[in-house]
């Protein structure tokens, strides 16, 4: 397989050997822990998208904050290593560590026996467990027995899901797994599910922030949170985390971090107060970042797509069957498969094959440009073919070569005729860029999701980004039409 795996396994073997030596050795064990991370060594740490108060976006800056984030950053600083946080979603974060795409995961992850088979955990840093919550105004559910025939939701790959599934058979209800906390809470509020199973510190925090839920059953105890690495890999990272945690607990830093989030929850509200204009104001830093990402990835992808469209478009009118065939296969593949499949493939699949780390921007550009390129190929082909062949013949009979005739006579007319379709494709590509939120690309809709996951003002946030998309697309279309008139008059 790929390199990281192999070195990982090698490291595991070394670590095991090392441990054995320690066991054979003497009391020196306590000091002769795995070597400390090299000064300035960088680790990729995966986390959930939103699991407030452990990881969530600061609604006013768009920065990832929370107990987990503060712990990780403080410990890294103290122990002299660097971290690059990747906010992927819970299930995806676990997979990233298993596949070697991330070095560790901190995501309010419960230490369980099953997980210990695949992960090595730090010392526990937070006591937690699962609880059920229902809509605040729901009077029909007051215990598990009221769930018969109903649907409940929980997060994919989580202990909440495992607990719900354990109860489902006895109490005869259906469990649906969802990827994000915000979606789970929304499903309960809009009654597509009657209850959510989630960790109680997180539920308590959300309820305090006004997420519109309430708890009606007892906590299901068990499940302390730990920082994790893939089994046998990065032992020095776990050791450094443990050292840092112990230090933070001793010097009060740990308690300070907890207080800064849990204390704030008690005061309630935070950024979630105010009317819609204040909400726009508070979220503007994050939203404008998202808007910038949306526009820049669209522009970069579209320029590449235009080049692809021109190349393959001309290939499609080639006299060579092979050349035509290649272009047709390209178009067929990208028109015949969903964009999301390619986004996942480029972001999760390709790095696994090549061993290179996934890059969300590049994966996004590849996805959008190849997709739009396929449609532009057809637009270019159609444009050229719509020019009366007599014109090419006429140009050539006047002594112009094929290239010249194309350039001077056919292409200008083709461009003019194709322009509306090209602009249309630009708008489609901009809208499609929102799909990239699924691979964690921080575009406009992603930012909105992150914000409403923390402040629970879902409807308003969606209206705000809807208006933003609309304004940008209208401006872009207007601009493109001006260019069109200038160029093609
Ligand atoms: N503590 C739960 C688990 O480990 C949920 C974690 C989360 O949703 N981020 O399964």
Short mmCIF file of C-alpha atoms and ligand atoms in Angstrom, two decimals:
data_model
loop_
_atom_site.label_atom_id
_atom_site.label_comp_id
_atom_site.label_asym_id
_atom_site.label_seq_id
_atom_site.Cartn_x
_atom_site.Cartn_y
_atom_site.Cartn_z
CA UNK A 1 0.00 0.00 0.00
CA UNK A 2 1.10 3.56 0.26
CA UNK A 3 3.99 5.06 2.14
CA UNK A 4 2.38 6.47 5.25
CA UNK A 5 0.80 3.11 5.98
CA UNK A 6 4.06 1.33 5.66
CA UNK A 7 6.06 3.74 7.79
CA UNK A 8 3.15 3.61 10.21
CA UNK A 9 3.42 -0.11 10.47
CA UNK A 10 7.13 0.18 10.82
CA UNK A 11 6.68 2.69 13.56
CA UNK A 12 4.20 0.36 15.23
CA UNK A 13 6.70 -2.45 15.18
CA UNK A 14 9.37 -0.19 16.58
CA UNK A 15 7.04 1.06 19.24
CA UNK A 16 6.06 -2.46 20.23
CA UNK A 17 9.69 -3.44 20.43
CA UNK A 18 10.36 -0.40 22.45
CA UNK A 19 7.56 -1.21 24.85
CA UNK A 20 8.86 -4.73 25.25
CA UNK A 21 12.29 -3.42 26.13
CA UNK A 22 10.68 -1.24 28.71
CA UNK A 23 8.82 -4.13 30.22
CA UNK A 24 12.01 -6.12 30.43
CA UNK A 25 13.78 -3.09 31.80
CA UNK A 26 13.37 -1.52 35.16
CA UNK A 27 11.73 1.43 36.82
CA UNK A 28 13.20 3.69 34.17
CA UNK A 29 9.95 3.09 32.29
CA UNK A 30 8.31 6.25 33.56
CA UNK A 31 10.97 8.54 32.16
CA UNK A 32 11.83 6.54 29.04
CA UNK A 33 8.48 7.14 27.34
CA UNK A 34 8.38 7.40 23.53
CA UNK A 35 10.63 10.17 22.27
CA UNK A 36 9.07 13.61 22.35
CA UNK A 37 7.85 15.04 19.04
CA UNK A 38 10.62 16.85 17.24
CA UNK A 39 10.52 20.59 17.89
CA UNK A 40 8.15 22.22 15.42
CA UNK A 41 6.95 18.88 13.99
CA UNK A 42 3.55 19.34 12.39
CA UNK A 43 0.65 16.98 12.99
CA UNK A 44 -2.64 16.91 11.13
CA UNK A 45 -5.47 16.66 13.65
CA UNK A 46 -8.95 15.76 12.45
CA UNK A 47 -12.10 16.87 14.23
CA UNK A 48 -15.86 17.01 13.98
CA UNK A 49 -17.48 19.92 12.14
CA UNK A 50 -19.67 21.03 14.97
CA UNK A 51 -19.84 19.57 18.43
CA UNK A 52 -20.25 22.63 20.63
CA UNK A 53 -18.77 23.34 23.13
CA UNK A 54 -15.94 21.01 22.06
CA UNK A 55 -15.51 22.18 18.47
CA UNK A 56 -17.51 24.79 16.61
CA UNK A 57 -17.04 27.98 14.64
CA UNK A 58 -16.95 31.30 16.35
CA UNK A 59 -19.96 32.90 14.63
CA UNK A 60 -18.27 36.25 14.42
CA UNK A 61 -14.86 35.23 13.13
CA UNK A 62 -15.46 31.85 11.52
CA UNK A 63 -12.53 30.44 13.51
CA UNK A 64 -12.71 26.95 14.90
CA UNK A 65 -12.95 27.18 18.68
CA UNK A 66 -14.05 24.98 21.59
CA UNK A 67 -12.70 22.96 24.47
CA UNK A 68 -11.02 20.39 22.22
CA UNK A 69 -9.46 23.07 20.06
CA UNK A 70 -8.13 25.03 23.02
CA UNK A 71 -6.78 21.89 24.67
CA UNK A 72 -5.05 20.76 21.50
CA UNK A 73 -3.60 24.16 20.67
CA UNK A 74 -2.43 24.86 24.20
CA UNK A 75 -0.83 21.46 24.55
CA UNK A 76 0.86 21.76 21.17
CA UNK A 77 2.31 25.10 22.07
CA UNK A 78 3.45 23.89 25.45
CA UNK A 79 5.01 20.69 24.08
CA UNK A 80 6.61 22.40 21.10
CA UNK A 81 4.81 20.77 18.17
CA UNK A 82 2.48 22.23 15.58
CA UNK A 83 -1.03 21.20 14.66
CA UNK A 84 -3.08 21.66 11.55
CA UNK A 85 -6.73 21.17 12.42
CA UNK A 86 -9.05 19.63 9.82
CA UNK A 87 -12.73 20.00 10.52
CA UNK A 88 -14.19 17.01 8.70
CA UNK A 89 -17.17 15.65 10.61
CA UNK A 90 -17.03 12.88 13.20
CA UNK A 91 -17.14 9.79 11.03
CA UNK A 92 -14.81 11.34 8.44
CA UNK A 93 -12.37 12.35 11.17
CA UNK A 94 -12.13 8.76 12.40
CA UNK A 95 -11.66 7.48 8.85
CA UNK A 96 -9.00 10.09 8.16
CA UNK A 97 -6.94 8.82 11.08
CA UNK A 98 -7.47 5.18 10.17
CA UNK A 99 -6.39 5.78 6.58
CA UNK A 100 -3.33 7.75 7.61
CA UNK A 101 -4.61 11.06 6.23
CA UNK A 102 -4.54 12.59 9.69
CA UNK A 103 -2.23 11.88 12.60
CA UNK A 104 -4.76 12.21 15.37
CA UNK A 105 -8.39 12.94 16.16
CA UNK A 106 -9.86 15.12 18.87
CA UNK A 107 -13.63 15.28 18.52
CA UNK A 108 -15.29 14.63 21.85
CA UNK A 109 -14.46 11.04 21.01
CA UNK A 110 -15.50 8.51 23.62
CA UNK A 111 -12.97 5.94 24.71
CA UNK A 112 -14.58 2.54 24.10
CA UNK A 113 -13.26 -1.00 24.01
CA UNK A 114 -14.16 -1.47 20.35
CA UNK A 115 -12.33 1.67 19.40
CA UNK A 116 -9.29 0.63 21.41
CA UNK A 117 -8.83 -2.13 18.83
CA UNK A 118 -8.17 0.47 16.13
CA UNK A 119 -7.00 3.52 18.07
CA UNK A 120 -4.63 4.39 20.86
CA UNK A 121 -6.18 6.85 23.29
CA UNK A 122 -4.74 9.51 25.55
CA UNK A 123 -5.71 9.74 29.18
CA UNK A 124 -9.38 10.76 29.41
CA UNK A 125 -9.94 14.50 29.53
CA UNK A 126 -13.70 14.83 29.93
CA UNK A 127 -16.45 12.78 31.51
CA UNK A 128 -19.43 12.29 29.20
CA UNK A 129 -22.20 9.98 28.12
CA UNK A 130 -25.27 9.79 25.94
CA UNK A 131 -28.71 11.27 26.52
CA UNK A 132 -31.90 11.64 24.53
CA UNK A 133 -33.49 14.98 23.68
CA UNK A 134 -36.84 15.90 22.11
CA UNK A 135 -38.36 19.12 20.79
CA UNK A 136 -38.97 21.58 23.63
CA UNK A 137 -42.69 21.79 22.87
CA UNK A 138 -43.18 18.04 22.42
CA UNK A 139 -45.40 16.65 25.17
CA UNK A 140 -45.93 13.22 23.64
CA UNK A 141 -42.50 11.75 24.47
CA UNK A 142 -41.52 11.38 28.08
CA UNK A 143 -39.58 8.13 27.97
CA UNK A 144 -38.22 5.43 25.65
CA UNK A 145 -41.56 3.61 25.69
CA UNK A 146 -43.16 6.54 23.82
CA UNK A 147 -40.76 5.98 20.93
CA UNK A 148 -42.57 2.91 19.56
CA UNK A 149 -43.05 3.24 15.82
CA UNK A 150 -41.16 6.56 15.73
CA UNK A 151 -37.85 7.61 14.21
CA UNK A 152 -34.92 8.98 16.17
CA UNK A 153 -31.65 10.42 14.87
CA UNK A 154 -28.03 10.17 15.99
CA UNK A 155 -24.64 10.95 14.53
CA UNK A 156 -22.98 8.50 12.14
CA UNK A 157 -20.32 6.43 13.85
CA UNK A 158 -21.04 7.86 17.29
CA UNK A 159 -21.77 6.35 20.66
CA UNK A 160 -25.12 8.12 20.54
CA UNK A 161 -25.97 6.02 17.51
CA UNK A 162 -24.73 2.85 19.22
CA UNK A 163 -26.85 3.53 22.31
CA UNK A 164 -29.92 4.34 20.23
CA UNK A 165 -29.50 1.14 18.26
CA UNK A 166 -29.24 -0.87 21.46
CA UNK A 167 -32.57 0.54 22.68
CA UNK A 168 -34.28 0.45 19.29
CA UNK A 169 -35.14 -3.20 19.32
CA UNK A 170 -36.54 -3.28 22.81
CA UNK A 171 -38.65 -0.17 22.35
CA UNK A 172 -39.40 -0.76 18.69
CA UNK A 173 -38.26 2.48 17.07
CA UNK A 174 -36.20 3.31 13.98
CA UNK A 175 -32.78 4.92 14.14
CA UNK A 176 -31.50 7.18 11.40
CA UNK A 177 -27.84 8.18 11.21
CA UNK A 178 -26.93 11.73 10.19
CA UNK A 179 -23.51 13.33 9.75
CA UNK A 180 -23.92 16.64 11.48
CA UNK A 181 -25.19 17.85 14.81
CA UNK A 182 -27.05 20.76 13.25
CA UNK A 183 -28.96 18.46 10.90
CA UNK A 184 -29.87 16.16 13.78
CA UNK A 185 -31.34 18.98 15.84
CA UNK A 186 -33.18 20.40 12.86
CA UNK A 187 -34.73 17.01 12.12
CA UNK A 188 -36.14 16.90 15.62
CA UNK A 189 -37.44 20.43 15.46
CA UNK A 190 -39.11 19.89 12.11
CA UNK A 191 -40.46 16.56 13.38
CA UNK A 192 -38.92 14.31 10.77
CA UNK A 193 -37.58 12.59 13.87
CA UNK A 194 -38.99 12.68 17.39
CA UNK A 195 -35.74 12.50 19.32
CA UNK A 196 -31.97 12.78 19.06
CA UNK A 197 -29.36 10.73 20.93
CA UNK A 198 -26.27 12.78 21.59
CA UNK A 199 -23.69 13.39 24.30
CA UNK A 200 -25.21 15.12 27.31
CA UNK A 201 -22.66 17.92 27.73
CA UNK A 202 -23.33 18.84 24.11
CA UNK A 203 -27.10 18.64 24.48
CA UNK A 204 -26.95 20.70 27.65
CA UNK A 205 -24.85 23.34 25.94
CA UNK A 206 -27.16 23.48 22.93
CA UNK A 207 -30.31 23.66 25.02
CA UNK A 208 -28.75 26.50 26.96
CA UNK A 209 -28.02 28.30 23.69
CA UNK A 210 -31.67 27.99 22.72
CA UNK A 211 -31.57 25.13 20.22
CA UNK A 212 -35.23 24.40 20.94
CA UNK A 213 -34.77 20.97 22.51
CA UNK A 214 -35.25 19.51 25.97
CA UNK A 215 -34.22 16.32 27.74
CA UNK A 216 -36.77 13.99 29.25
CA UNK A 217 -34.81 10.84 30.11
CA UNK A 218 -31.89 10.06 32.38
CA UNK A 219 -28.31 10.23 31.15
CA UNK A 220 -26.81 6.97 30.00
CA UNK A 221 -23.54 7.03 31.92
CA UNK A 222 -20.15 6.07 30.54
CA UNK A 223 -17.86 7.33 27.86
CA UNK A 224 -14.96 9.58 28.70
CA UNK A 225 -13.39 11.62 25.95
CA UNK A 226 -9.87 10.96 24.77
CA UNK A 227 -7.53 12.16 22.08
CA UNK A 228 -6.72 9.32 19.67
CA UNK A 229 -4.17 8.23 17.10
CA UNK A 230 -4.25 5.16 14.85
CA UNK A 231 -3.20 2.11 16.80
CA UNK A 232 0.55 1.85 17.11
CA UNK A 233 1.21 5.10 15.28
CA UNK A 234 2.51 8.42 16.57
CA UNK A 235 3.15 7.15 20.12
CA UNK A 236 5.16 10.32 20.79
CA UNK A 237 2.09 12.40 20.02
CA UNK A 238 -0.06 10.59 22.56
CA UNK A 239 2.72 10.86 25.12
CA UNK A 240 3.07 14.59 24.48
CA UNK A 241 -0.69 15.04 24.75
CA UNK A 242 -0.74 13.20 28.07
CA UNK A 243 2.16 15.24 29.41
CA UNK A 244 0.53 18.46 28.32
CA UNK A 245 -2.83 17.47 29.77
CA UNK A 246 -1.28 16.59 33.11
CA UNK A 247 0.49 19.93 33.17
CA UNK A 248 -2.68 21.83 32.27
CA UNK A 249 -4.60 20.03 34.96
CA UNK A 250 -1.93 20.88 37.51
CA UNK A 251 -1.56 24.55 36.66
CA UNK A 252 -5.27 25.30 36.37
CA UNK A 253 -5.13 25.87 32.59
CA UNK A 254 -7.48 22.96 31.99
CA UNK A 255 -10.11 24.36 34.34
CA UNK A 256 -9.75 27.77 32.73
CA UNK A 257 -10.50 26.34 29.30
CA UNK A 258 -13.58 24.52 30.61
CA UNK A 259 -14.81 27.62 32.39
CA UNK A 260 -14.38 29.79 29.34
CA UNK A 261 -16.88 27.64 27.43
CA UNK A 262 -19.14 26.19 30.06
CA UNK A 263 -19.30 29.48 31.95
CA UNK A 264 -20.28 31.27 28.77
CA UNK A 265 -23.02 28.76 28.14
CA UNK A 266 -24.61 29.61 31.44
CA UNK A 267 -24.84 33.26 30.55
CA UNK A 268 -26.66 32.08 27.40
CA UNK A 269 -27.18 33.69 24.05
CA UNK A 270 -23.81 35.02 23.02
CA UNK A 271 -23.87 35.72 19.34
CA UNK A 272 -27.35 34.30 18.95
CA UNK A 273 -29.25 37.41 20.02
CA UNK A 274 -30.46 40.25 17.81
CA UNK A 275 -32.50 40.72 14.65
CA UNK A 276 -31.56 39.50 11.20
CA UNK A 277 -29.47 42.58 10.39
CA UNK A 278 -27.48 42.16 13.56
CA UNK A 279 -27.12 38.50 12.66
CA UNK A 280 -25.68 39.46 9.27
CA UNK A 281 -23.33 41.87 11.02
CA UNK A 282 -22.16 39.24 13.52
CA UNK A 283 -21.67 36.57 10.88
CA UNK A 284 -20.20 38.82 8.24
CA UNK A 285 -16.53 37.91 8.83
CA UNK A 286 -17.29 34.22 8.38
CA UNK A 287 -19.75 34.76 5.54
CA UNK A 288 -17.43 37.04 3.60
CA UNK A 289 -14.66 34.44 3.91
CA UNK A 290 -17.10 31.87 2.57
CA UNK A 291 -18.16 34.14 -0.26
CA UNK A 292 -14.55 34.75 -1.22
CA UNK A 293 -13.91 30.99 -1.28
CA UNK A 294 -17.03 30.38 -3.36
CA UNK A 295 -16.14 33.02 -5.92
CA UNK A 296 -12.45 32.15 -6.13
CA UNK A 297 -12.96 28.41 -6.57
CA UNK A 298 -15.63 29.12 -9.18
CA UNK A 299 -13.41 31.47 -11.16
CA UNK A 300 -10.34 29.21 -11.05
CA UNK A 301 -12.38 26.12 -11.95
CA UNK A 302 -14.25 27.88 -14.70
CA UNK A 303 -11.11 29.17 -16.40
CA UNK A 304 -9.71 25.62 -16.42
CA UNK A 305 -13.08 24.32 -17.60
CA UNK A 306 -13.04 26.76 -20.53
CA UNK A 307 -9.65 25.45 -21.60
CA UNK A 308 -10.88 21.87 -21.29
CA UNK A 309 -14.05 22.78 -23.18
CA UNK A 310 -12.07 24.31 -26.02
CA UNK A 311 -9.67 21.39 -26.30
CA UNK A 312 -12.29 18.67 -26.11
CA UNK A 313 -14.79 20.73 -28.11
CA UNK A 314 -12.38 20.88 -31.04
CA UNK A 315 -11.52 17.25 -30.55
CA UNK A 316 -15.21 16.43 -30.94
CA UNK A 317 -15.30 17.91 -34.44
CA UNK A 318 -12.02 16.28 -35.42
CA UNK A 319 -11.95 14.07 -38.50
CA UNK A 320 -10.12 11.39 -36.54
CA UNK A 321 -12.44 8.86 -34.95
CA UNK A 322 -9.98 8.19 -32.17
CA UNK A 323 -9.70 11.86 -31.23
CA UNK A 324 -13.48 12.25 -31.35
CA UNK A 325 -13.82 9.09 -29.30
CA UNK A 326 -11.55 10.36 -26.54
CA UNK A 327 -13.53 13.57 -26.24
CA UNK A 328 -16.82 11.68 -26.23
CA UNK A 329 -15.65 9.38 -23.46
CA UNK A 330 -14.60 12.37 -21.36
CA UNK A 331 -17.97 14.03 -21.79
CA UNK A 332 -19.87 10.81 -21.17
CA UNK A 333 -18.00 10.09 -17.95
CA UNK A 334 -18.40 13.50 -16.38
CA UNK A 335 -21.96 14.06 -17.50
CA UNK A 336 -22.92 10.58 -16.45
CA UNK A 337 -21.74 10.71 -12.84
CA UNK A 338 -22.72 12.92 -9.91
CA UNK A 339 -20.38 15.74 -8.91
CA UNK A 340 -20.29 14.50 -5.32
CA UNK A 341 -18.80 11.18 -6.33
CA UNK A 342 -15.89 13.03 -7.91
CA UNK A 343 -15.48 15.35 -4.95
CA UNK A 344 -15.20 12.35 -2.61
CA UNK A 345 -12.97 10.50 -5.02
CA UNK A 346 -10.54 13.39 -5.42
CA UNK A 347 -10.52 14.25 -1.74
CA UNK A 348 -10.75 10.90 0.02
CA UNK A 349 -10.00 8.31 -2.66
CA UNK A 350 -7.04 9.68 -4.55
CA UNK A 351 -4.88 10.42 -1.51
CA UNK A 352 -5.41 6.84 -0.36
CA UNK A 353 -4.13 5.55 -3.67
CA UNK A 354 -1.20 7.91 -3.97
CA UNK A 355 -0.24 8.49 -0.35
CA UNK A 356 -0.25 12.26 -0.97
CA UNK A 357 -2.27 14.26 1.54
CA UNK A 358 -5.69 15.41 0.40
CA UNK A 359 -6.00 19.07 -0.52
CA UNK A 360 -9.53 20.34 -0.35
CA UNK A 361 -9.06 23.29 -2.71
CA UNK A 362 -7.35 21.24 -5.40
CA UNK A 363 -9.87 18.43 -5.06
CA UNK A 364 -12.63 21.04 -5.41
CA UNK A 365 -11.07 22.62 -8.48
CA UNK A 366 -10.55 19.24 -10.12
CA UNK A 367 -14.17 18.30 -9.44
CA UNK A 368 -15.75 21.51 -10.69
CA UNK A 369 -13.50 22.07 -13.69
CA UNK A 370 -13.77 18.53 -15.03
CA UNK A 371 -17.53 18.61 -14.62
CA UNK A 372 -18.02 22.05 -16.16
CA UNK A 373 -15.44 21.18 -18.84
CA UNK A 374 -17.64 18.33 -20.05
CA UNK A 375 -20.65 20.61 -20.50
CA UNK A 376 -18.50 23.32 -22.09
CA UNK A 377 -17.15 20.75 -24.53
CA UNK A 378 -20.66 20.24 -25.82
CA UNK A 379 -21.32 23.98 -25.86
CA UNK A 380 -18.14 24.59 -27.88
CA UNK A 381 -18.90 21.75 -30.26
CA UNK A 382 -22.46 22.95 -30.73
CA UNK A 383 -21.28 26.51 -31.26
CA UNK A 384 -18.82 25.57 -33.96
CA UNK A 385 -21.20 23.24 -35.70
CA UNK A 386 -23.91 25.86 -35.68
CA UNK A 387 -21.84 28.03 -38.00
CA UNK A 388 -22.90 27.24 -41.52
CA UNK A 389 -20.23 24.94 -43.02
CA UNK A 390 -20.48 27.04 -46.16
CA UNK A 391 -18.66 29.79 -44.33
CA UNK A 392 -15.64 27.64 -43.66
CA UNK A 393 -15.64 26.49 -47.26
CA UNK A 394 -15.94 30.09 -48.44
CA UNK A 395 -13.08 31.22 -46.21
CA UNK A 396 -10.89 28.38 -47.37
CA UNK A 397 -11.70 29.00 -51.01
CA UNK A 398 -10.45 32.54 -50.46
CA UNK A 399 -7.11 30.99 -49.66
CA UNK A 400 -7.19 31.01 -45.85
CA UNK A 401 -5.88 27.88 -44.13
CA UNK A 402 -8.11 25.79 -41.86
CA UNK A 403 -6.69 27.34 -38.71
CA UNK A 404 -7.00 30.88 -40.02
CA UNK A 405 -10.53 30.31 -41.29
CA UNK A 406 -11.51 28.89 -37.93
CA UNK A 407 -9.91 31.72 -36.03
CA UNK A 408 -11.17 34.55 -38.19
CA UNK A 409 -14.51 33.32 -39.41
CA UNK A 410 -15.94 30.39 -37.54
CA UNK A 411 -14.85 30.83 -33.92
CA UNK A 412 -15.96 34.47 -33.51
CA UNK A 413 -19.45 33.52 -34.65
CA UNK A 414 -19.43 30.36 -32.57
CA UNK A 415 -18.42 32.30 -29.46
CA UNK A 416 -21.16 34.81 -30.06
CA UNK A 417 -23.79 32.12 -30.36
CA UNK A 418 -22.49 30.08 -27.43
CA UNK A 419 -22.15 32.98 -25.03
CA UNK A 420 -25.54 32.60 -23.31
CA UNK A 421 -24.85 28.90 -22.72
CA UNK A 422 -21.37 29.64 -21.42
CA UNK A 423 -22.70 32.21 -18.96
CA UNK A 424 -25.34 29.73 -17.94
CA UNK A 425 -22.65 27.16 -17.21
CA UNK A 426 -20.74 29.69 -15.13
CA UNK A 427 -23.82 30.21 -12.95
CA UNK A 428 -24.31 26.46 -12.63
CA UNK A 429 -20.68 25.99 -11.60
CA UNK A 430 -20.98 28.67 -8.94
CA UNK A 431 -24.05 26.98 -7.52
CA UNK A 432 -22.44 23.55 -7.72
CA UNK A 433 -19.50 24.80 -5.69
CA UNK A 434 -21.75 24.59 -2.63
CA UNK A 435 -21.57 20.80 -2.90
CA UNK A 436 -17.94 21.03 -1.88
CA UNK A 437 -19.04 21.69 1.69
CA UNK A 438 -19.31 17.92 2.00
CA UNK A 439 -15.54 17.60 1.75
CA UNK A 440 -15.08 20.46 4.19
CA UNK A 441 -14.36 23.24 1.71
CA UNK A 442 -15.23 26.42 3.60
CA UNK A 443 -17.45 28.01 0.96
CA UNK A 444 -20.50 30.15 1.62
CA UNK A 445 -23.07 27.50 2.53
CA UNK A 446 -20.50 25.67 4.67
CA UNK A 447 -19.92 28.83 6.68
CA UNK A 448 -23.66 29.26 7.14
CA UNK A 449 -24.00 25.67 8.36
CA UNK A 450 -21.20 26.18 10.81
CA UNK A 451 -22.84 29.31 12.12
CA UNK A 452 -26.31 27.88 12.58
CA UNK A 453 -24.83 24.80 14.17
CA UNK A 454 -23.61 27.11 16.91
CA UNK A 455 -26.39 29.70 17.15
CA UNK A 456 -29.34 27.55 15.97
CA UNK A 457 -30.81 30.30 13.78
CA UNK A 458 -31.10 27.96 10.83
CA UNK A 459 -33.87 29.59 8.80
CA UNK A 460 -32.43 33.06 9.02
CA UNK A 461 -28.92 31.91 8.11
CA UNK A 462 -30.22 30.00 5.09
CA UNK A 463 -32.18 33.03 3.91
CA UNK A 464 -29.09 35.19 4.33
CA UNK A 465 -26.86 32.93 2.23
CA UNK A 466 -29.65 32.42 -0.29
CA UNK A 467 -29.78 36.18 -0.80
CA UNK A 468 -25.98 36.35 -0.99
CA UNK A 469 -25.85 33.67 -3.68
CA UNK A 470 -28.60 35.42 -5.58
CA UNK A 471 -26.88 38.79 -5.48
CA UNK A 472 -23.52 37.35 -6.53
CA UNK A 473 -25.02 35.36 -9.37
CA UNK A 474 -27.02 38.35 -10.58
CA UNK A 475 -23.91 40.53 -10.51
CA UNK A 476 -21.86 37.88 -12.26
CA UNK A 477 -24.45 37.41 -15.00
CA UNK A 478 -24.69 41.13 -15.48
CA UNK A 479 -20.90 41.41 -15.72
CA UNK A 480 -20.70 38.53 -18.17
CA UNK A 481 -23.37 40.10 -20.33
CA UNK A 482 -21.43 43.34 -20.47
CA UNK A 483 -18.30 41.48 -21.53
CA UNK A 484 -20.37 39.57 -24.06
CA UNK A 485 -21.69 42.82 -25.58
CA UNK A 486 -18.21 44.36 -25.67
CA UNK A 487 -16.61 41.35 -27.27
CA UNK A 488 -19.36 40.26 -29.58
CA UNK A 489 -20.86 43.46 -30.84
N1 LIG B 1 -18.74 11.04 22.07
C1 LIG B 1 -19.39 10.50 20.94
C2 LIG B 1 -18.57 9.42 20.31
O1 LIG B 1 -17.40 9.35 20.51
C3 LIG B 1 -19.80 11.53 19.90
C4 LIG B 1 -18.66 12.33 19.36
C5 LIG B 1 -19.10 13.37 18.35
O2 LIG B 1 -20.24 13.41 17.89
N2 LIG B 1 -18.19 14.21 17.94
O3 LIG B 1 -19.06 8.61 19.63
#
